[in-house]
Coordinates of C-alpha atoms and ligand atoms in Angstrom, one line a residue:
M769 CA 90.3 189.2 57.4
S770 CA 88.7 190.9 60.7
Q771 CA 88.9 194.7 59.2
T772 CA 87.2 193.0 56.1
L773 CA 84.0 192.0 57.7
S774 CA 83.5 194.8 60.5
T775 CA 84.4 197.3 57.5
R776 CA 81.8 195.6 55.6
R777 CA 79.4 195.5 58.4
N778 CA 80.0 199.5 59.2
E779 CA 79.5 200.3 55.6
T780 CA 75.7 198.7 55.4
A781 CA 73.1 201.2 55.5
E782 CA 72.0 199.2 58.9
W783 CA 75.1 199.5 60.6
W784 CA 73.4 200.3 63.7
R785 CA 72.0 196.9 63.9
S786 CA 75.0 195.3 65.2
A787 CA 77.7 198.0 66.2
V788 CA 79.7 198.4 69.0
V789 CA 79.7 201.9 69.9
Y790 CA 82.8 203.7 72.0
Q791 CA 81.3 206.5 74.3
V792 CA 83.7 209.5 74.5
Y793 CA 83.1 211.8 77.5
P794 CA 85.4 214.5 75.8
R795 CA 86.1 216.3 79.3
S796 CA 87.9 213.4 80.5
F797 CA 89.2 211.3 76.9
A798 CA 92.3 213.3 76.1
D799 CA 93.4 216.7 76.8
S800 CA 96.0 218.0 73.9
N801 CA 96.2 221.7 75.4
G802 CA 97.1 221.0 78.6
D803 CA 94.1 223.0 80.2
G804 CA 93.1 220.2 82.2
V805 CA 89.9 219.5 80.5
G806 CA 90.0 217.2 77.4
D807 CA 88.9 218.4 73.9
V808 CA 88.6 217.6 70.3
N809 CA 92.1 217.6 69.0
G810 CA 92.4 215.3 72.2
I811 CA 89.7 212.5 70.2
R812 CA 91.6 213.3 67.3
S813 CA 94.9 212.2 68.4
K814 CA 93.4 208.7 69.5
L815 CA 91.4 207.7 66.9
P816 CA 93.8 205.5 65.5
Y817 CA 93.7 203.6 69.2
L818 CA 89.9 203.3 68.5
A819 CA 90.3 202.0 65.3
A820 CA 92.9 199.3 67.0
L821 CA 90.3 198.8 69.4
G822 CA 87.9 197.6 66.8
I823 CA 84.9 199.8 67.7
D824 CA 82.7 200.3 64.6
A825 CA 81.3 203.9 66.2
V826 CA 82.1 206.9 68.8
W827 CA 79.4 208.3 70.4
I828 CA 80.6 211.7 71.7
S829 CA 79.1 213.3 74.4
P830 CA 77.9 217.3 74.0
W831 CA 80.6 219.2 72.8
Y832 CA 78.6 222.5 72.4
P833 CA 79.0 226.0 73.9
S834 CA 78.4 225.3 77.3
P835 CA 78.4 227.1 80.8
M836 CA 79.1 223.7 82.3
K837 CA 76.7 223.6 85.1
D838 CA 75.5 220.1 84.2
A839 CA 79.3 219.0 82.7
G840 CA 77.8 220.0 78.7
Y841 CA 74.1 218.8 79.2
D842 CA 73.0 222.5 79.6
V843 CA 73.9 223.8 75.9
S844 CA 73.6 227.4 74.7
D845 CA 74.3 226.9 71.1
Y846 CA 73.5 223.5 69.5
R847 CA 75.4 224.4 66.4
D848 CA 78.9 225.0 67.3
I849 CA 81.5 223.6 69.7
E850 CA 82.7 224.6 73.0
P851 CA 85.9 226.9 73.1
I852 CA 87.5 224.7 76.2
F853 CA 87.0 221.8 73.5
G854 CA 88.0 223.4 70.5
T855 CA 86.3 224.7 66.9
L856 CA 83.9 223.9 64.8
A857 CA 86.8 223.3 62.0
E858 CA 88.2 220.8 64.6
A859 CA 85.2 218.9 64.8
D860 CA 84.7 218.7 60.8
A861 CA 88.4 217.2 60.8
M862 CA 87.7 214.6 63.7
V863 CA 85.1 213.7 61.5
A864 CA 86.4 213.2 58.8
E865 CA 89.2 211.6 59.9
A866 CA 87.1 208.9 62.2
H867 CA 85.0 208.3 58.6
A868 CA 88.6 207.7 56.9
L869 CA 89.4 204.9 59.7
G870 CA 86.0 203.4 59.2
I871 CA 84.4 204.6 62.5
K872 CA 81.0 206.3 62.5
V873 CA 80.2 209.3 64.4
I874 CA 77.2 209.8 66.7
I875 CA 77.1 213.1 68.9
D876 CA 74.7 214.1 71.5
I877 CA 71.4 215.8 71.4
V878 CA 70.2 217.4 74.5
P879 CA 66.4 218.0 73.5
N880 CA 64.5 218.3 77.0
H881 CA 66.0 221.6 77.9
T882 CA 68.5 224.3 77.1
S883 CA 71.2 226.2 79.4
D884 CA 69.6 229.0 80.7
Q885 CA 72.2 230.8 79.0
H886 CA 71.0 229.7 75.9
V887 CA 69.5 232.9 73.5
L888 CA 65.8 231.8 73.4
F889 CA 65.7 231.8 77.5
Q890 CA 67.4 234.7 78.0
Q891 CA 64.8 236.2 75.3
A892 CA 62.2 234.5 77.3
L893 CA 63.4 236.3 80.6
A894 CA 63.7 239.7 79.0
A895 CA 60.5 239.7 77.1
G896 CA 58.9 238.9 80.7
P897 CA 55.2 237.3 81.8
G898 CA 52.9 236.3 79.0
S899 CA 55.3 237.0 76.2
P900 CA 55.7 234.9 72.9
E901 CA 58.9 234.4 73.9
R902 CA 58.0 232.5 77.4
E903 CA 55.9 230.2 75.6
R904 CA 58.8 228.5 74.3
F905 CA 59.9 227.3 77.6
I906 CA 57.6 226.5 80.9
F907 CA 56.4 229.1 82.8
K908 CA 53.8 229.5 84.9
P909 CA 52.5 231.8 87.8
G910 CA 53.1 229.9 91.7
R911 CA 50.7 228.7 93.8
G912 CA 49.4 229.9 97.0
P913 CA 48.1 233.8 98.1
L914 CA 51.8 234.9 97.2
G915 CA 52.5 232.9 94.3
D916 CA 55.5 231.3 96.3
E917 CA 54.5 228.1 96.2
P918 CA 56.0 226.1 92.9
P919 CA 53.1 225.4 90.4
T920 CA 53.4 221.5 91.0
D921 CA 55.0 219.3 93.1
W922 CA 57.4 217.9 90.5
Q923 CA 60.3 216.7 91.7
S924 CA 64.0 217.6 89.7
A925 CA 65.5 214.8 88.9
F926 CA 68.6 215.9 90.8
G927 CA 66.3 216.4 94.0
G928 CA 64.4 219.3 95.3
T929 CA 61.4 221.1 93.3
A930 CA 61.8 220.9 89.7
W931 CA 60.4 224.6 89.2
S932 CA 62.7 227.5 89.9
R933 CA 61.1 231.4 90.4
T934 CA 62.2 234.0 88.2
T935 CA 62.5 237.7 89.5
N936 CA 60.3 240.5 87.5
P937 CA 62.7 243.5 86.0
D938 CA 61.2 245.7 89.0
G939 CA 62.6 243.3 90.9
T940 CA 59.7 241.5 92.6
P941 CA 59.3 237.8 92.3
G942 CA 57.9 236.6 89.4
D943 CA 56.7 233.4 87.6
W944 CA 58.5 230.2 88.0
Y945 CA 60.0 228.0 84.9
L946 CA 60.1 224.1 84.7
R947 CA 63.3 222.5 84.9
L948 CA 63.6 219.1 85.6
F949 CA 67.4 218.5 86.4
T950 CA 69.5 221.7 87.6
P951 CA 67.8 225.3 87.8
E952 CA 70.0 226.5 84.6
Q953 CA 68.5 223.9 82.5
P954 CA 65.2 225.3 81.9
D955 CA 62.7 222.4 80.0
V956 CA 61.7 223.6 76.4
N957 CA 58.3 223.4 75.5
W958 CA 57.4 221.1 72.7
E959 CA 54.1 222.0 71.9
H960 CA 55.6 225.3 70.6
P961 CA 56.5 225.1 66.4
D962 CA 59.3 227.1 66.9
I963 CA 61.0 224.0 69.3
R964 CA 60.2 221.8 66.7
A965 CA 61.5 223.5 63.7
E966 CA 65.0 224.6 66.1
F967 CA 65.4 220.8 66.8
E968 CA 65.3 220.1 63.4
Q969 CA 67.4 222.5 62.0
T970 CA 70.0 221.4 64.3
L971 CA 69.8 217.7 63.4
R972 CA 70.1 219.1 59.9
F973 CA 72.8 221.2 60.5
W974 CA 75.0 218.7 62.1
F975 CA 74.1 215.5 59.7
D976 CA 75.0 217.8 56.5
R977 CA 78.7 217.7 58.4
G978 CA 78.4 214.3 58.0
V979 CA 77.8 213.3 61.4
D980 CA 76.2 209.9 61.2
G981 CA 73.7 209.8 64.3
F982 CA 72.6 211.6 67.3
R983 CA 72.6 209.8 71.2
I984 CA 69.1 211.8 72.3
D985 CA 69.5 213.0 75.9
V986 CA 66.3 212.0 78.4
A987 CA 64.4 211.3 75.0
H988 CA 61.3 210.0 76.9
G989 CA 60.7 213.3 79.0
L990 CA 60.0 215.8 76.2
V991 CA 56.3 216.3 76.6
K992 CA 54.5 217.5 79.6
D993 CA 51.0 216.6 80.4
Q994 CA 49.4 219.9 79.7
S995 CA 47.1 220.1 82.5
F996 CA 50.0 219.9 84.7
P997 CA 48.5 218.1 87.3
D998 CA 50.7 217.1 90.5
E999 CA 52.5 213.8 90.8
D1000 CA 50.7 213.1 93.9
G1001 CA 53.3 210.1 94.5
M1002 CA 52.7 208.0 91.5
P1003 CA 55.1 206.1 91.1
F1004 CA 57.9 206.1 87.9
P1005 CA 58.6 203.7 86.2
L1006 CA 54.7 202.6 86.2
P1007 CA 54.4 199.0 87.2
L1008 CA 53.5 196.4 85.1
G1009 CA 49.7 196.2 85.0
T1010 CA 49.3 199.8 85.3
A1011 CA 46.2 200.5 82.9
E1012 CA 47.3 201.7 79.2
E1013 CA 45.6 205.1 79.7
V1014 CA 47.4 205.9 83.1
N1015 CA 50.8 208.1 82.2
H1016 CA 53.2 210.3 84.4
P1017 CA 52.8 213.4 83.9
H1018 CA 56.2 214.5 82.4
W1019 CA 58.1 211.2 81.9
D1020 CA 57.1 208.7 78.8
Q1021 CA 54.2 210.8 77.9
P1022 CA 52.4 209.3 74.5
R1023 CA 52.6 212.1 72.8
V1024 CA 56.6 212.1 72.9
H1025 CA 56.5 209.3 69.9
E1026 CA 55.4 212.0 67.3
I1027 CA 58.5 213.7 68.0
Y1028 CA 60.5 211.0 67.2
R1029 CA 58.3 210.1 63.9
A1030 CA 59.1 213.7 62.8
W1031 CA 62.8 213.2 63.4
R1032 CA 62.9 209.5 61.9
K1033 CA 61.5 211.8 58.5
V1034 CA 64.7 213.9 59.0
A1035 CA 67.2 210.8 59.3
D1036 CA 65.3 208.9 56.3
E1037 CA 66.4 212.2 54.1
Y1038 CA 70.2 211.4 54.0
T1039 CA 71.9 208.5 52.6
P1040 CA 72.7 206.6 54.3
T1041 CA 69.9 207.1 56.7
R1042 CA 71.3 208.6 60.0
A1043 CA 70.8 206.8 63.2
F1044 CA 69.4 207.3 66.7
C1045 CA 69.9 206.1 70.3
G1046 CA 67.4 207.2 72.5
E1047 CA 68.4 207.1 76.2
I1048 CA 65.0 206.2 77.3
W1049 CA 64.4 205.4 80.8
V1050 CA 61.4 203.7 81.6
G1051 CA 62.0 200.5 83.3
R1052 CA 59.3 198.3 81.1
S1053 CA 60.5 196.8 78.1
D1054 CA 57.0 197.2 76.6
R1055 CA 57.1 200.7 77.2
L1056 CA 60.7 201.3 75.6
A1057 CA 60.0 199.0 72.6
A1058 CA 57.6 201.9 71.6
Y1059 CA 60.4 204.1 70.9
L1060 CA 61.4 201.4 68.6
R1061 CA 58.9 201.3 66.3
P1062 CA 60.0 201.4 62.5
D1063 CA 58.9 204.8 62.3
E1064 CA 60.8 206.2 65.0
L1065 CA 64.3 205.8 66.5
H1066 CA 66.9 203.0 65.7
T1067 CA 68.1 201.9 68.8
A1068 CA 67.7 202.5 72.7
F1069 CA 70.1 202.1 75.7
N1070 CA 69.4 199.1 77.4
F1071 CA 69.3 200.0 81.2
D1072 CA 67.6 197.3 82.3
F1073 CA 70.4 195.0 81.3
L1074 CA 73.1 197.3 83.1
M1075 CA 71.2 197.1 86.4
T1076 CA 70.9 193.5 86.3
P1077 CA 73.1 192.0 89.1
W1078 CA 75.8 189.5 88.0
L1079 CA 73.5 186.2 88.6
A1080 CA 72.3 183.7 86.3
A1081 CA 68.7 183.9 86.4
P1082 CA 68.3 187.4 86.3
M1083 CA 70.9 187.8 83.4
K1084 CA 68.8 185.0 81.0
A1085 CA 65.5 186.8 82.1
V1086 CA 66.7 190.2 81.0
I1087 CA 68.1 188.8 77.9
D1088 CA 65.2 187.3 77.2
E1089 CA 62.7 190.1 77.7
T1090 CA 65.1 192.4 75.8
I1091 CA 65.2 190.2 72.8
N1092 CA 61.3 189.2 72.6
S1093 CA 60.7 193.0 73.5
H1094 CA 62.9 194.5 70.7
A1095 CA 61.7 191.5 68.0
A1096 CA 57.9 192.7 68.9
V1097 CA 58.9 196.1 66.6
G1098 CA 61.9 194.6 64.4
A1099 CA 64.3 196.8 66.5
P1100 CA 68.0 195.7 67.2
P1101 CA 68.6 194.9 70.8
T1102 CA 71.5 196.9 72.1
W1103 CA 73.8 195.8 75.5
V1104 CA 75.4 198.0 77.9
L1105 CA 77.3 197.6 80.8
G1106 CA 78.0 201.6 82.1
N1107 CA 78.3 205.3 81.1
H1108 CA 79.1 208.5 82.3
D1109 CA 76.1 208.7 84.7
L1110 CA 76.7 205.4 86.3
C1111 CA 78.7 203.4 88.7
R1112 CA 81.5 201.3 86.7
P1113 CA 80.7 198.0 86.3
V1114 CA 84.1 196.7 88.2
S1115 CA 82.9 198.4 91.0
R1116 CA 79.2 197.4 90.8
Y1117 CA 79.9 193.7 90.2
A1118 CA 82.4 193.9 93.4
R1119 CA 79.6 194.3 95.8
P1120 CA 77.9 191.0 97.0
Q1121 CA 75.1 191.1 94.1
E1122 CA 72.1 189.6 96.2
L1123 CA 72.5 192.5 98.4
V1124 CA 72.6 195.0 96.0
Q1125 CA 69.7 194.2 94.2
P1126 CA 67.5 196.3 93.1
L1127 CA 71.0 198.5 92.1
D1128 CA 70.6 202.0 92.7
R1129 CA 72.0 203.1 89.7
F1130 CA 73.7 206.4 91.1
L1131 CA 74.5 204.9 94.7
S1132 CA 75.7 201.7 94.3
H1133 CA 79.4 202.2 94.9
Y1134 CA 78.9 203.8 97.7
L1135 CA 76.4 201.1 99.5
P1136 CA 78.2 200.1 102.8
H1137 CA 78.8 196.3 101.7
P1138 CA 82.2 195.2 101.4
A1139 CA 84.0 195.1 97.7
D1140 CA 86.0 192.5 96.0
F1141 CA 87.6 194.2 93.3
A1142 CA 89.3 191.2 91.8
S1143 CA 85.9 189.5 91.1
G1144 CA 84.3 193.1 89.9
L1145 CA 87.0 193.0 87.1
R1146 CA 86.7 189.2 86.3
R1147 CA 82.7 189.7 86.0
A1148 CA 82.8 192.8 83.9
R1149 CA 85.2 191.2 81.5
A1150 CA 83.1 187.8 81.7
A1151 CA 79.8 190.7 81.4
A1152 CA 81.6 192.1 78.0
L1153 CA 82.5 189.0 76.5
M1154 CA 78.5 187.6 76.9
M1155 CA 77.3 190.7 76.0
F1156 CA 79.5 191.0 72.8
G1157 CA 78.4 188.1 71.5
L1158 CA 74.2 188.9 72.2
P1159 CA 72.0 189.6 69.3
G1160 CA 72.3 193.4 68.2
G1161 CA 74.5 196.1 69.3
A1162 CA 77.0 197.2 72.5
Y1163 CA 78.4 200.3 74.2
V1164 CA 81.5 200.4 75.4
Y1165 CA 82.1 203.6 77.7
Q1166 CA 85.5 205.0 78.2
G1167 CA 88.1 203.2 80.1
E1168 CA 85.6 200.0 80.3
E1169 CA 88.5 198.2 78.0
L1170 CA 90.9 199.1 80.6
G1171 CA 89.4 197.6 83.3
L1172 CA 89.1 200.8 85.5
P1173 CA 86.8 200.9 88.5
E1174 CA 84.8 203.7 89.7
A1175 CA 86.8 206.4 91.4
E1176 CA 85.4 206.3 94.9
A1177 CA 87.7 208.6 97.3
I1178 CA 87.4 211.7 95.5
P1179 CA 87.9 214.6 98.3
F1180 CA 84.1 215.9 98.8
A1181 CA 85.4 219.3 98.0
A1182 CA 86.9 218.1 94.3
L1183 CA 83.4 216.9 93.6
Q1184 CA 81.8 218.7 90.7
D1185 CA 78.5 216.9 89.8
P1186 CA 75.7 219.2 90.4
L1187 CA 73.8 216.1 91.7
V1188 CA 76.3 216.5 94.7
V1189 CA 74.9 219.8 96.1
Q1190 CA 71.2 219.8 94.7
S1191 CA 71.0 216.8 96.9
G1192 CA 72.6 218.0 99.8
G1193 CA 75.6 215.7 100.2
E1194 CA 73.3 212.8 100.1
N1195 CA 74.2 211.6 96.9
L1196 CA 78.1 211.7 96.0
G1197 CA 77.1 212.2 92.2
R1198 CA 78.6 210.8 89.3
D1199 CA 82.2 212.0 88.9
G1200 CA 83.7 208.5 90.2
C1201 CA 83.1 207.3 86.7
R1202 CA 84.6 210.6 84.9
V1203 CA 87.7 210.8 86.0
P1204 CA 90.2 211.5 83.0
L1205 CA 91.4 208.6 81.4
P1206 CA 95.1 206.9 82.4
W1207 CA 96.9 206.6 78.8
T1208 CA 100.5 206.3 80.4
S1209 CA 101.9 205.1 83.2
A1210 CA 104.6 207.6 83.7
G1211 CA 103.7 211.1 83.8
E1212 CA 101.8 213.8 86.3
T1213 CA 98.4 213.1 84.9
Y1214 CA 98.9 209.7 83.3
G1215 CA 99.3 211.2 79.7
F1216 CA 95.6 212.2 80.3
S1217 CA 97.6 216.1 79.5
P1218 CA 100.9 217.0 78.1
E1219 CA 103.5 217.5 81.0
G1220 CA 103.2 220.6 82.7
A1221 CA 99.8 221.1 82.0
E1222 CA 97.1 222.3 84.4
Q1223 CA 96.0 219.6 86.9
P1224 CA 93.3 217.7 85.5
W1225 CA 89.5 218.7 86.1
L1226 CA 88.9 215.9 88.5
P1227 CA 91.8 214.4 90.5
Q1228 CA 93.1 210.8 89.2
P1229 CA 93.6 207.9 91.5
T1230 CA 97.4 206.7 92.1
A1231 CA 96.5 203.1 91.3
W1232 CA 95.6 204.1 88.1
A1233 CA 99.6 203.7 86.5
D1234 CA 98.8 200.0 86.5
L1235 CA 95.9 200.5 84.4
A1236 CA 97.1 202.8 82.2
A1237 CA 96.7 201.8 78.2
D1238 CA 100.5 202.0 77.9
T1239 CA 101.0 199.5 80.6
Q1240 CA 98.1 197.0 79.1
D1241 CA 99.3 197.5 75.6
G1242 CA 100.8 194.4 74.2
Q1243 CA 100.3 192.3 77.6
Q1244 CA 99.1 189.1 77.6
G1245 CA 95.7 188.6 79.2
S1246 CA 95.0 192.5 80.0
T1247 CA 91.7 193.8 79.7
L1248 CA 92.9 196.2 77.0
E1249 CA 93.9 193.4 74.7
F1250 CA 90.9 190.9 76.0
Y1251 CA 88.7 193.8 74.6
R1252 CA 90.8 194.2 71.3
E1253 CA 90.8 190.2 70.8
A1254 CA 87.1 189.9 71.5
L1255 CA 86.5 192.8 69.1
R1256 CA 88.3 191.5 66.4
V1257 CA 86.8 188.3 66.5
R1258 CA 83.3 189.9 66.8
G1259 CA 84.4 191.5 63.6
Q1260 CA 85.6 188.2 62.1
R1261 CA 82.1 185.8 62.7
A1262 CA 79.7 187.0 60.4
E1263 CA 77.1 185.3 62.9
L1264 CA 78.1 187.8 65.5
G1265 CA 76.0 191.1 65.6
D1266 CA 72.3 191.6 64.6
G1267 CA 70.1 188.0 64.4
A1268 CA 69.1 185.2 66.3
M1269 CA 70.3 183.1 69.3
T1270 CA 69.2 180.2 71.0
W1271 CA 69.9 179.2 74.8
I1272 CA 71.6 175.9 75.5
T1273 CA 70.1 174.0 78.6
T1274 CA 72.7 174.2 81.1
P1275 CA 72.9 174.0 85.0
D1276 CA 71.2 176.9 87.2
D1277 CA 74.8 178.9 87.7
V1278 CA 75.7 178.5 83.9
L1279 CA 74.3 180.4 81.1
A1280 CA 75.1 179.3 77.2
Y1281 CA 73.9 180.4 73.9
T1282 CA 74.5 180.0 70.3
R1283 CA 75.0 182.2 67.3
G1284 CA 74.6 179.9 64.2
E1285 CA 75.9 176.3 64.0
H1286 CA 79.4 177.1 64.9
F1287 CA 79.7 179.8 67.7
Q1288 CA 78.8 179.0 71.5
C1289 CA 79.4 181.5 74.3
W1290 CA 79.7 179.9 78.0
V1291 CA 79.2 182.1 81.1
N1292 CA 80.0 180.4 84.7
F1293 CA 78.3 182.3 87.3
G1294 CA 78.6 179.7 90.1
D1295 CA 81.6 178.8 92.3
A1296 CA 82.3 175.5 90.8
P1297 CA 84.5 175.1 87.3
I1298 CA 82.6 173.3 84.8
S1299 CA 83.2 171.5 81.5
L1300 CA 83.3 172.9 78.5
P1301 CA 81.8 171.2 75.1
E1302 CA 84.6 170.2 72.3
G1303 CA 85.6 173.2 70.3
E1304 CA 88.4 175.8 69.6
I1305 CA 88.5 178.5 72.5
L1306 CA 88.2 181.7 70.3
V1307 CA 88.2 184.3 73.0
A1308 CA 88.3 183.9 77.0
S1309 CA 87.5 186.8 79.6
G1310 CA 89.8 184.8 82.1
E1311 CA 92.1 181.9 82.4
L1312 CA 90.6 178.3 82.2
T1313 CA 91.8 175.8 85.4
A1314 CA 94.6 173.6 84.5
A1315 CA 92.2 170.9 83.2
G1316 CA 90.7 173.1 80.8
L1317 CA 87.5 173.9 83.0
L1318 CA 85.5 177.3 82.7
P1319 CA 86.4 178.7 86.4
R1320 CA 83.6 180.8 88.0
D1321 CA 82.9 184.6 86.8
T1322 CA 84.3 184.0 83.3
T1323 CA 83.0 183.5 79.8
V1324 CA 84.2 182.1 76.8
W1325 CA 83.7 182.1 73.4
L1326 CA 83.9 178.9 71.4
A1327 CA 84.3 177.3 67.9
V1328 CA 82.1 174.0 67.6
Ligands
LIG2456 C1 71.3 212.4 80.9 C2 72.9 212.8 80.8 O1 73.3 211.3 80.5 C3 73.0 213.5 82.1 O2 74.4 213.2 82.5 C4 72.7 214.6 82.4 O3 72.7 215.1 83.9 C5 70.9 214.5 82.0 N1 70.6 213.6 81.0 C6 70.3 215.7 82.1 O4 70.4 216.2 81.0

């Protein structure tokens, strides 16, 4: 029955309005060939696991050829597969096998920047200053009498200036190029028709191979103010109340929307239409919703929800704000608790929630607050059940279904994230959520790699044996079985997914909502257990008290 309804939903043209999308971070998901890095055949081997989990789609972080200066977000060829990960034929087979199991496939496109090893950037460097090849990127002379100061004061998202200086063929210092992330990730020039054509061709390349959609990296960053003004300390996100005509010089520029209107036309050429999900950090629901107008992107990550502490009032406010802003443009909300850039929810929620506001998305797990990981796990499970019941779609980052915490004790020398180096070691980066998954409690790499393989590319914490998928499989009350149950029931209930919800009036520390006439979700954020209305418990994120009360940090779904 569950299979029937979720398959039906997944087969509709608007599957993306309700989908639960599972993020696969290929380096860390499953290693089939023993080189210590996950790969496409590893993903293929786990497709039955994903189907049994009950997800509707996978999103695969970049799998393209890459020098891996930013773990694959530095792409040197958008139309092939990185040899460490496998081959194009294996990727085609993966897509076909996923489809056969009723799973849609979303891949990741990185349109703000390429790798410095991309042929277009190599051509630009070789062709020299003033050449048409350089027009495809953002080259500028430096400031100051010697041109040795960056062209603007723009800052890299990873720290330091956002410009790198070139060397001329005669060895003298040359122009600078913009790179909002690492020096090896030059920003492309979206004013150039070749760039627009190049990326549209890439979309078609993968759509023609059967891929169902794209997650768009840094979707709000592509267009730059062509007068290249200094930032001059302008805050971003722009605070509410900022005049309409004020824009940050390189984030969320209004003309970025033109690009997505053109991409939507490409997606709509296909049957069923292909779908986009934007990674859009604009910090304001009105500016986010603008990307989701009917002729632009289908969905966007809801980072406001992810950043909200585990407290009833802010959670209620962010849910309302999300639903209202998305309804204004007819887009489905989405809900997300983690990804490969952010502290895992178990560890985020383990800290005192009043103290870590506003949550720093990179650093919250390194803040010097005491951590209570048992509470963190209870809250992460309660948050997951709360979000799976909300209108729209949801994301699960690999390992959330195992209740993995952030790996907080990776030795400094083993860290790989460029953010660590670029921030001068001030920021310990994102490796803690990227550690290879534990599949089995036994074995040197907990089943991530075959026995006798190379060491995994990041070390795994020893405590993970208890969290391994095979330890949790079939174990009543385990996080894995809880996720399976929640997604099974979500697939069965026609009132879940896209649609409306209504709040039930509750005490301050409790949130409760209805979906349709017969479904209720109750979440207790407070210390005191609360009584529940009459009804059948469909799923609970934790045990109820002996008296049948809903204890703190617990969510239930009720059929009433
Ligand atoms: C966002 C990606 O999620 C992150 O991993 C990457 O470092 C930056 N964009 C740059 O591509």
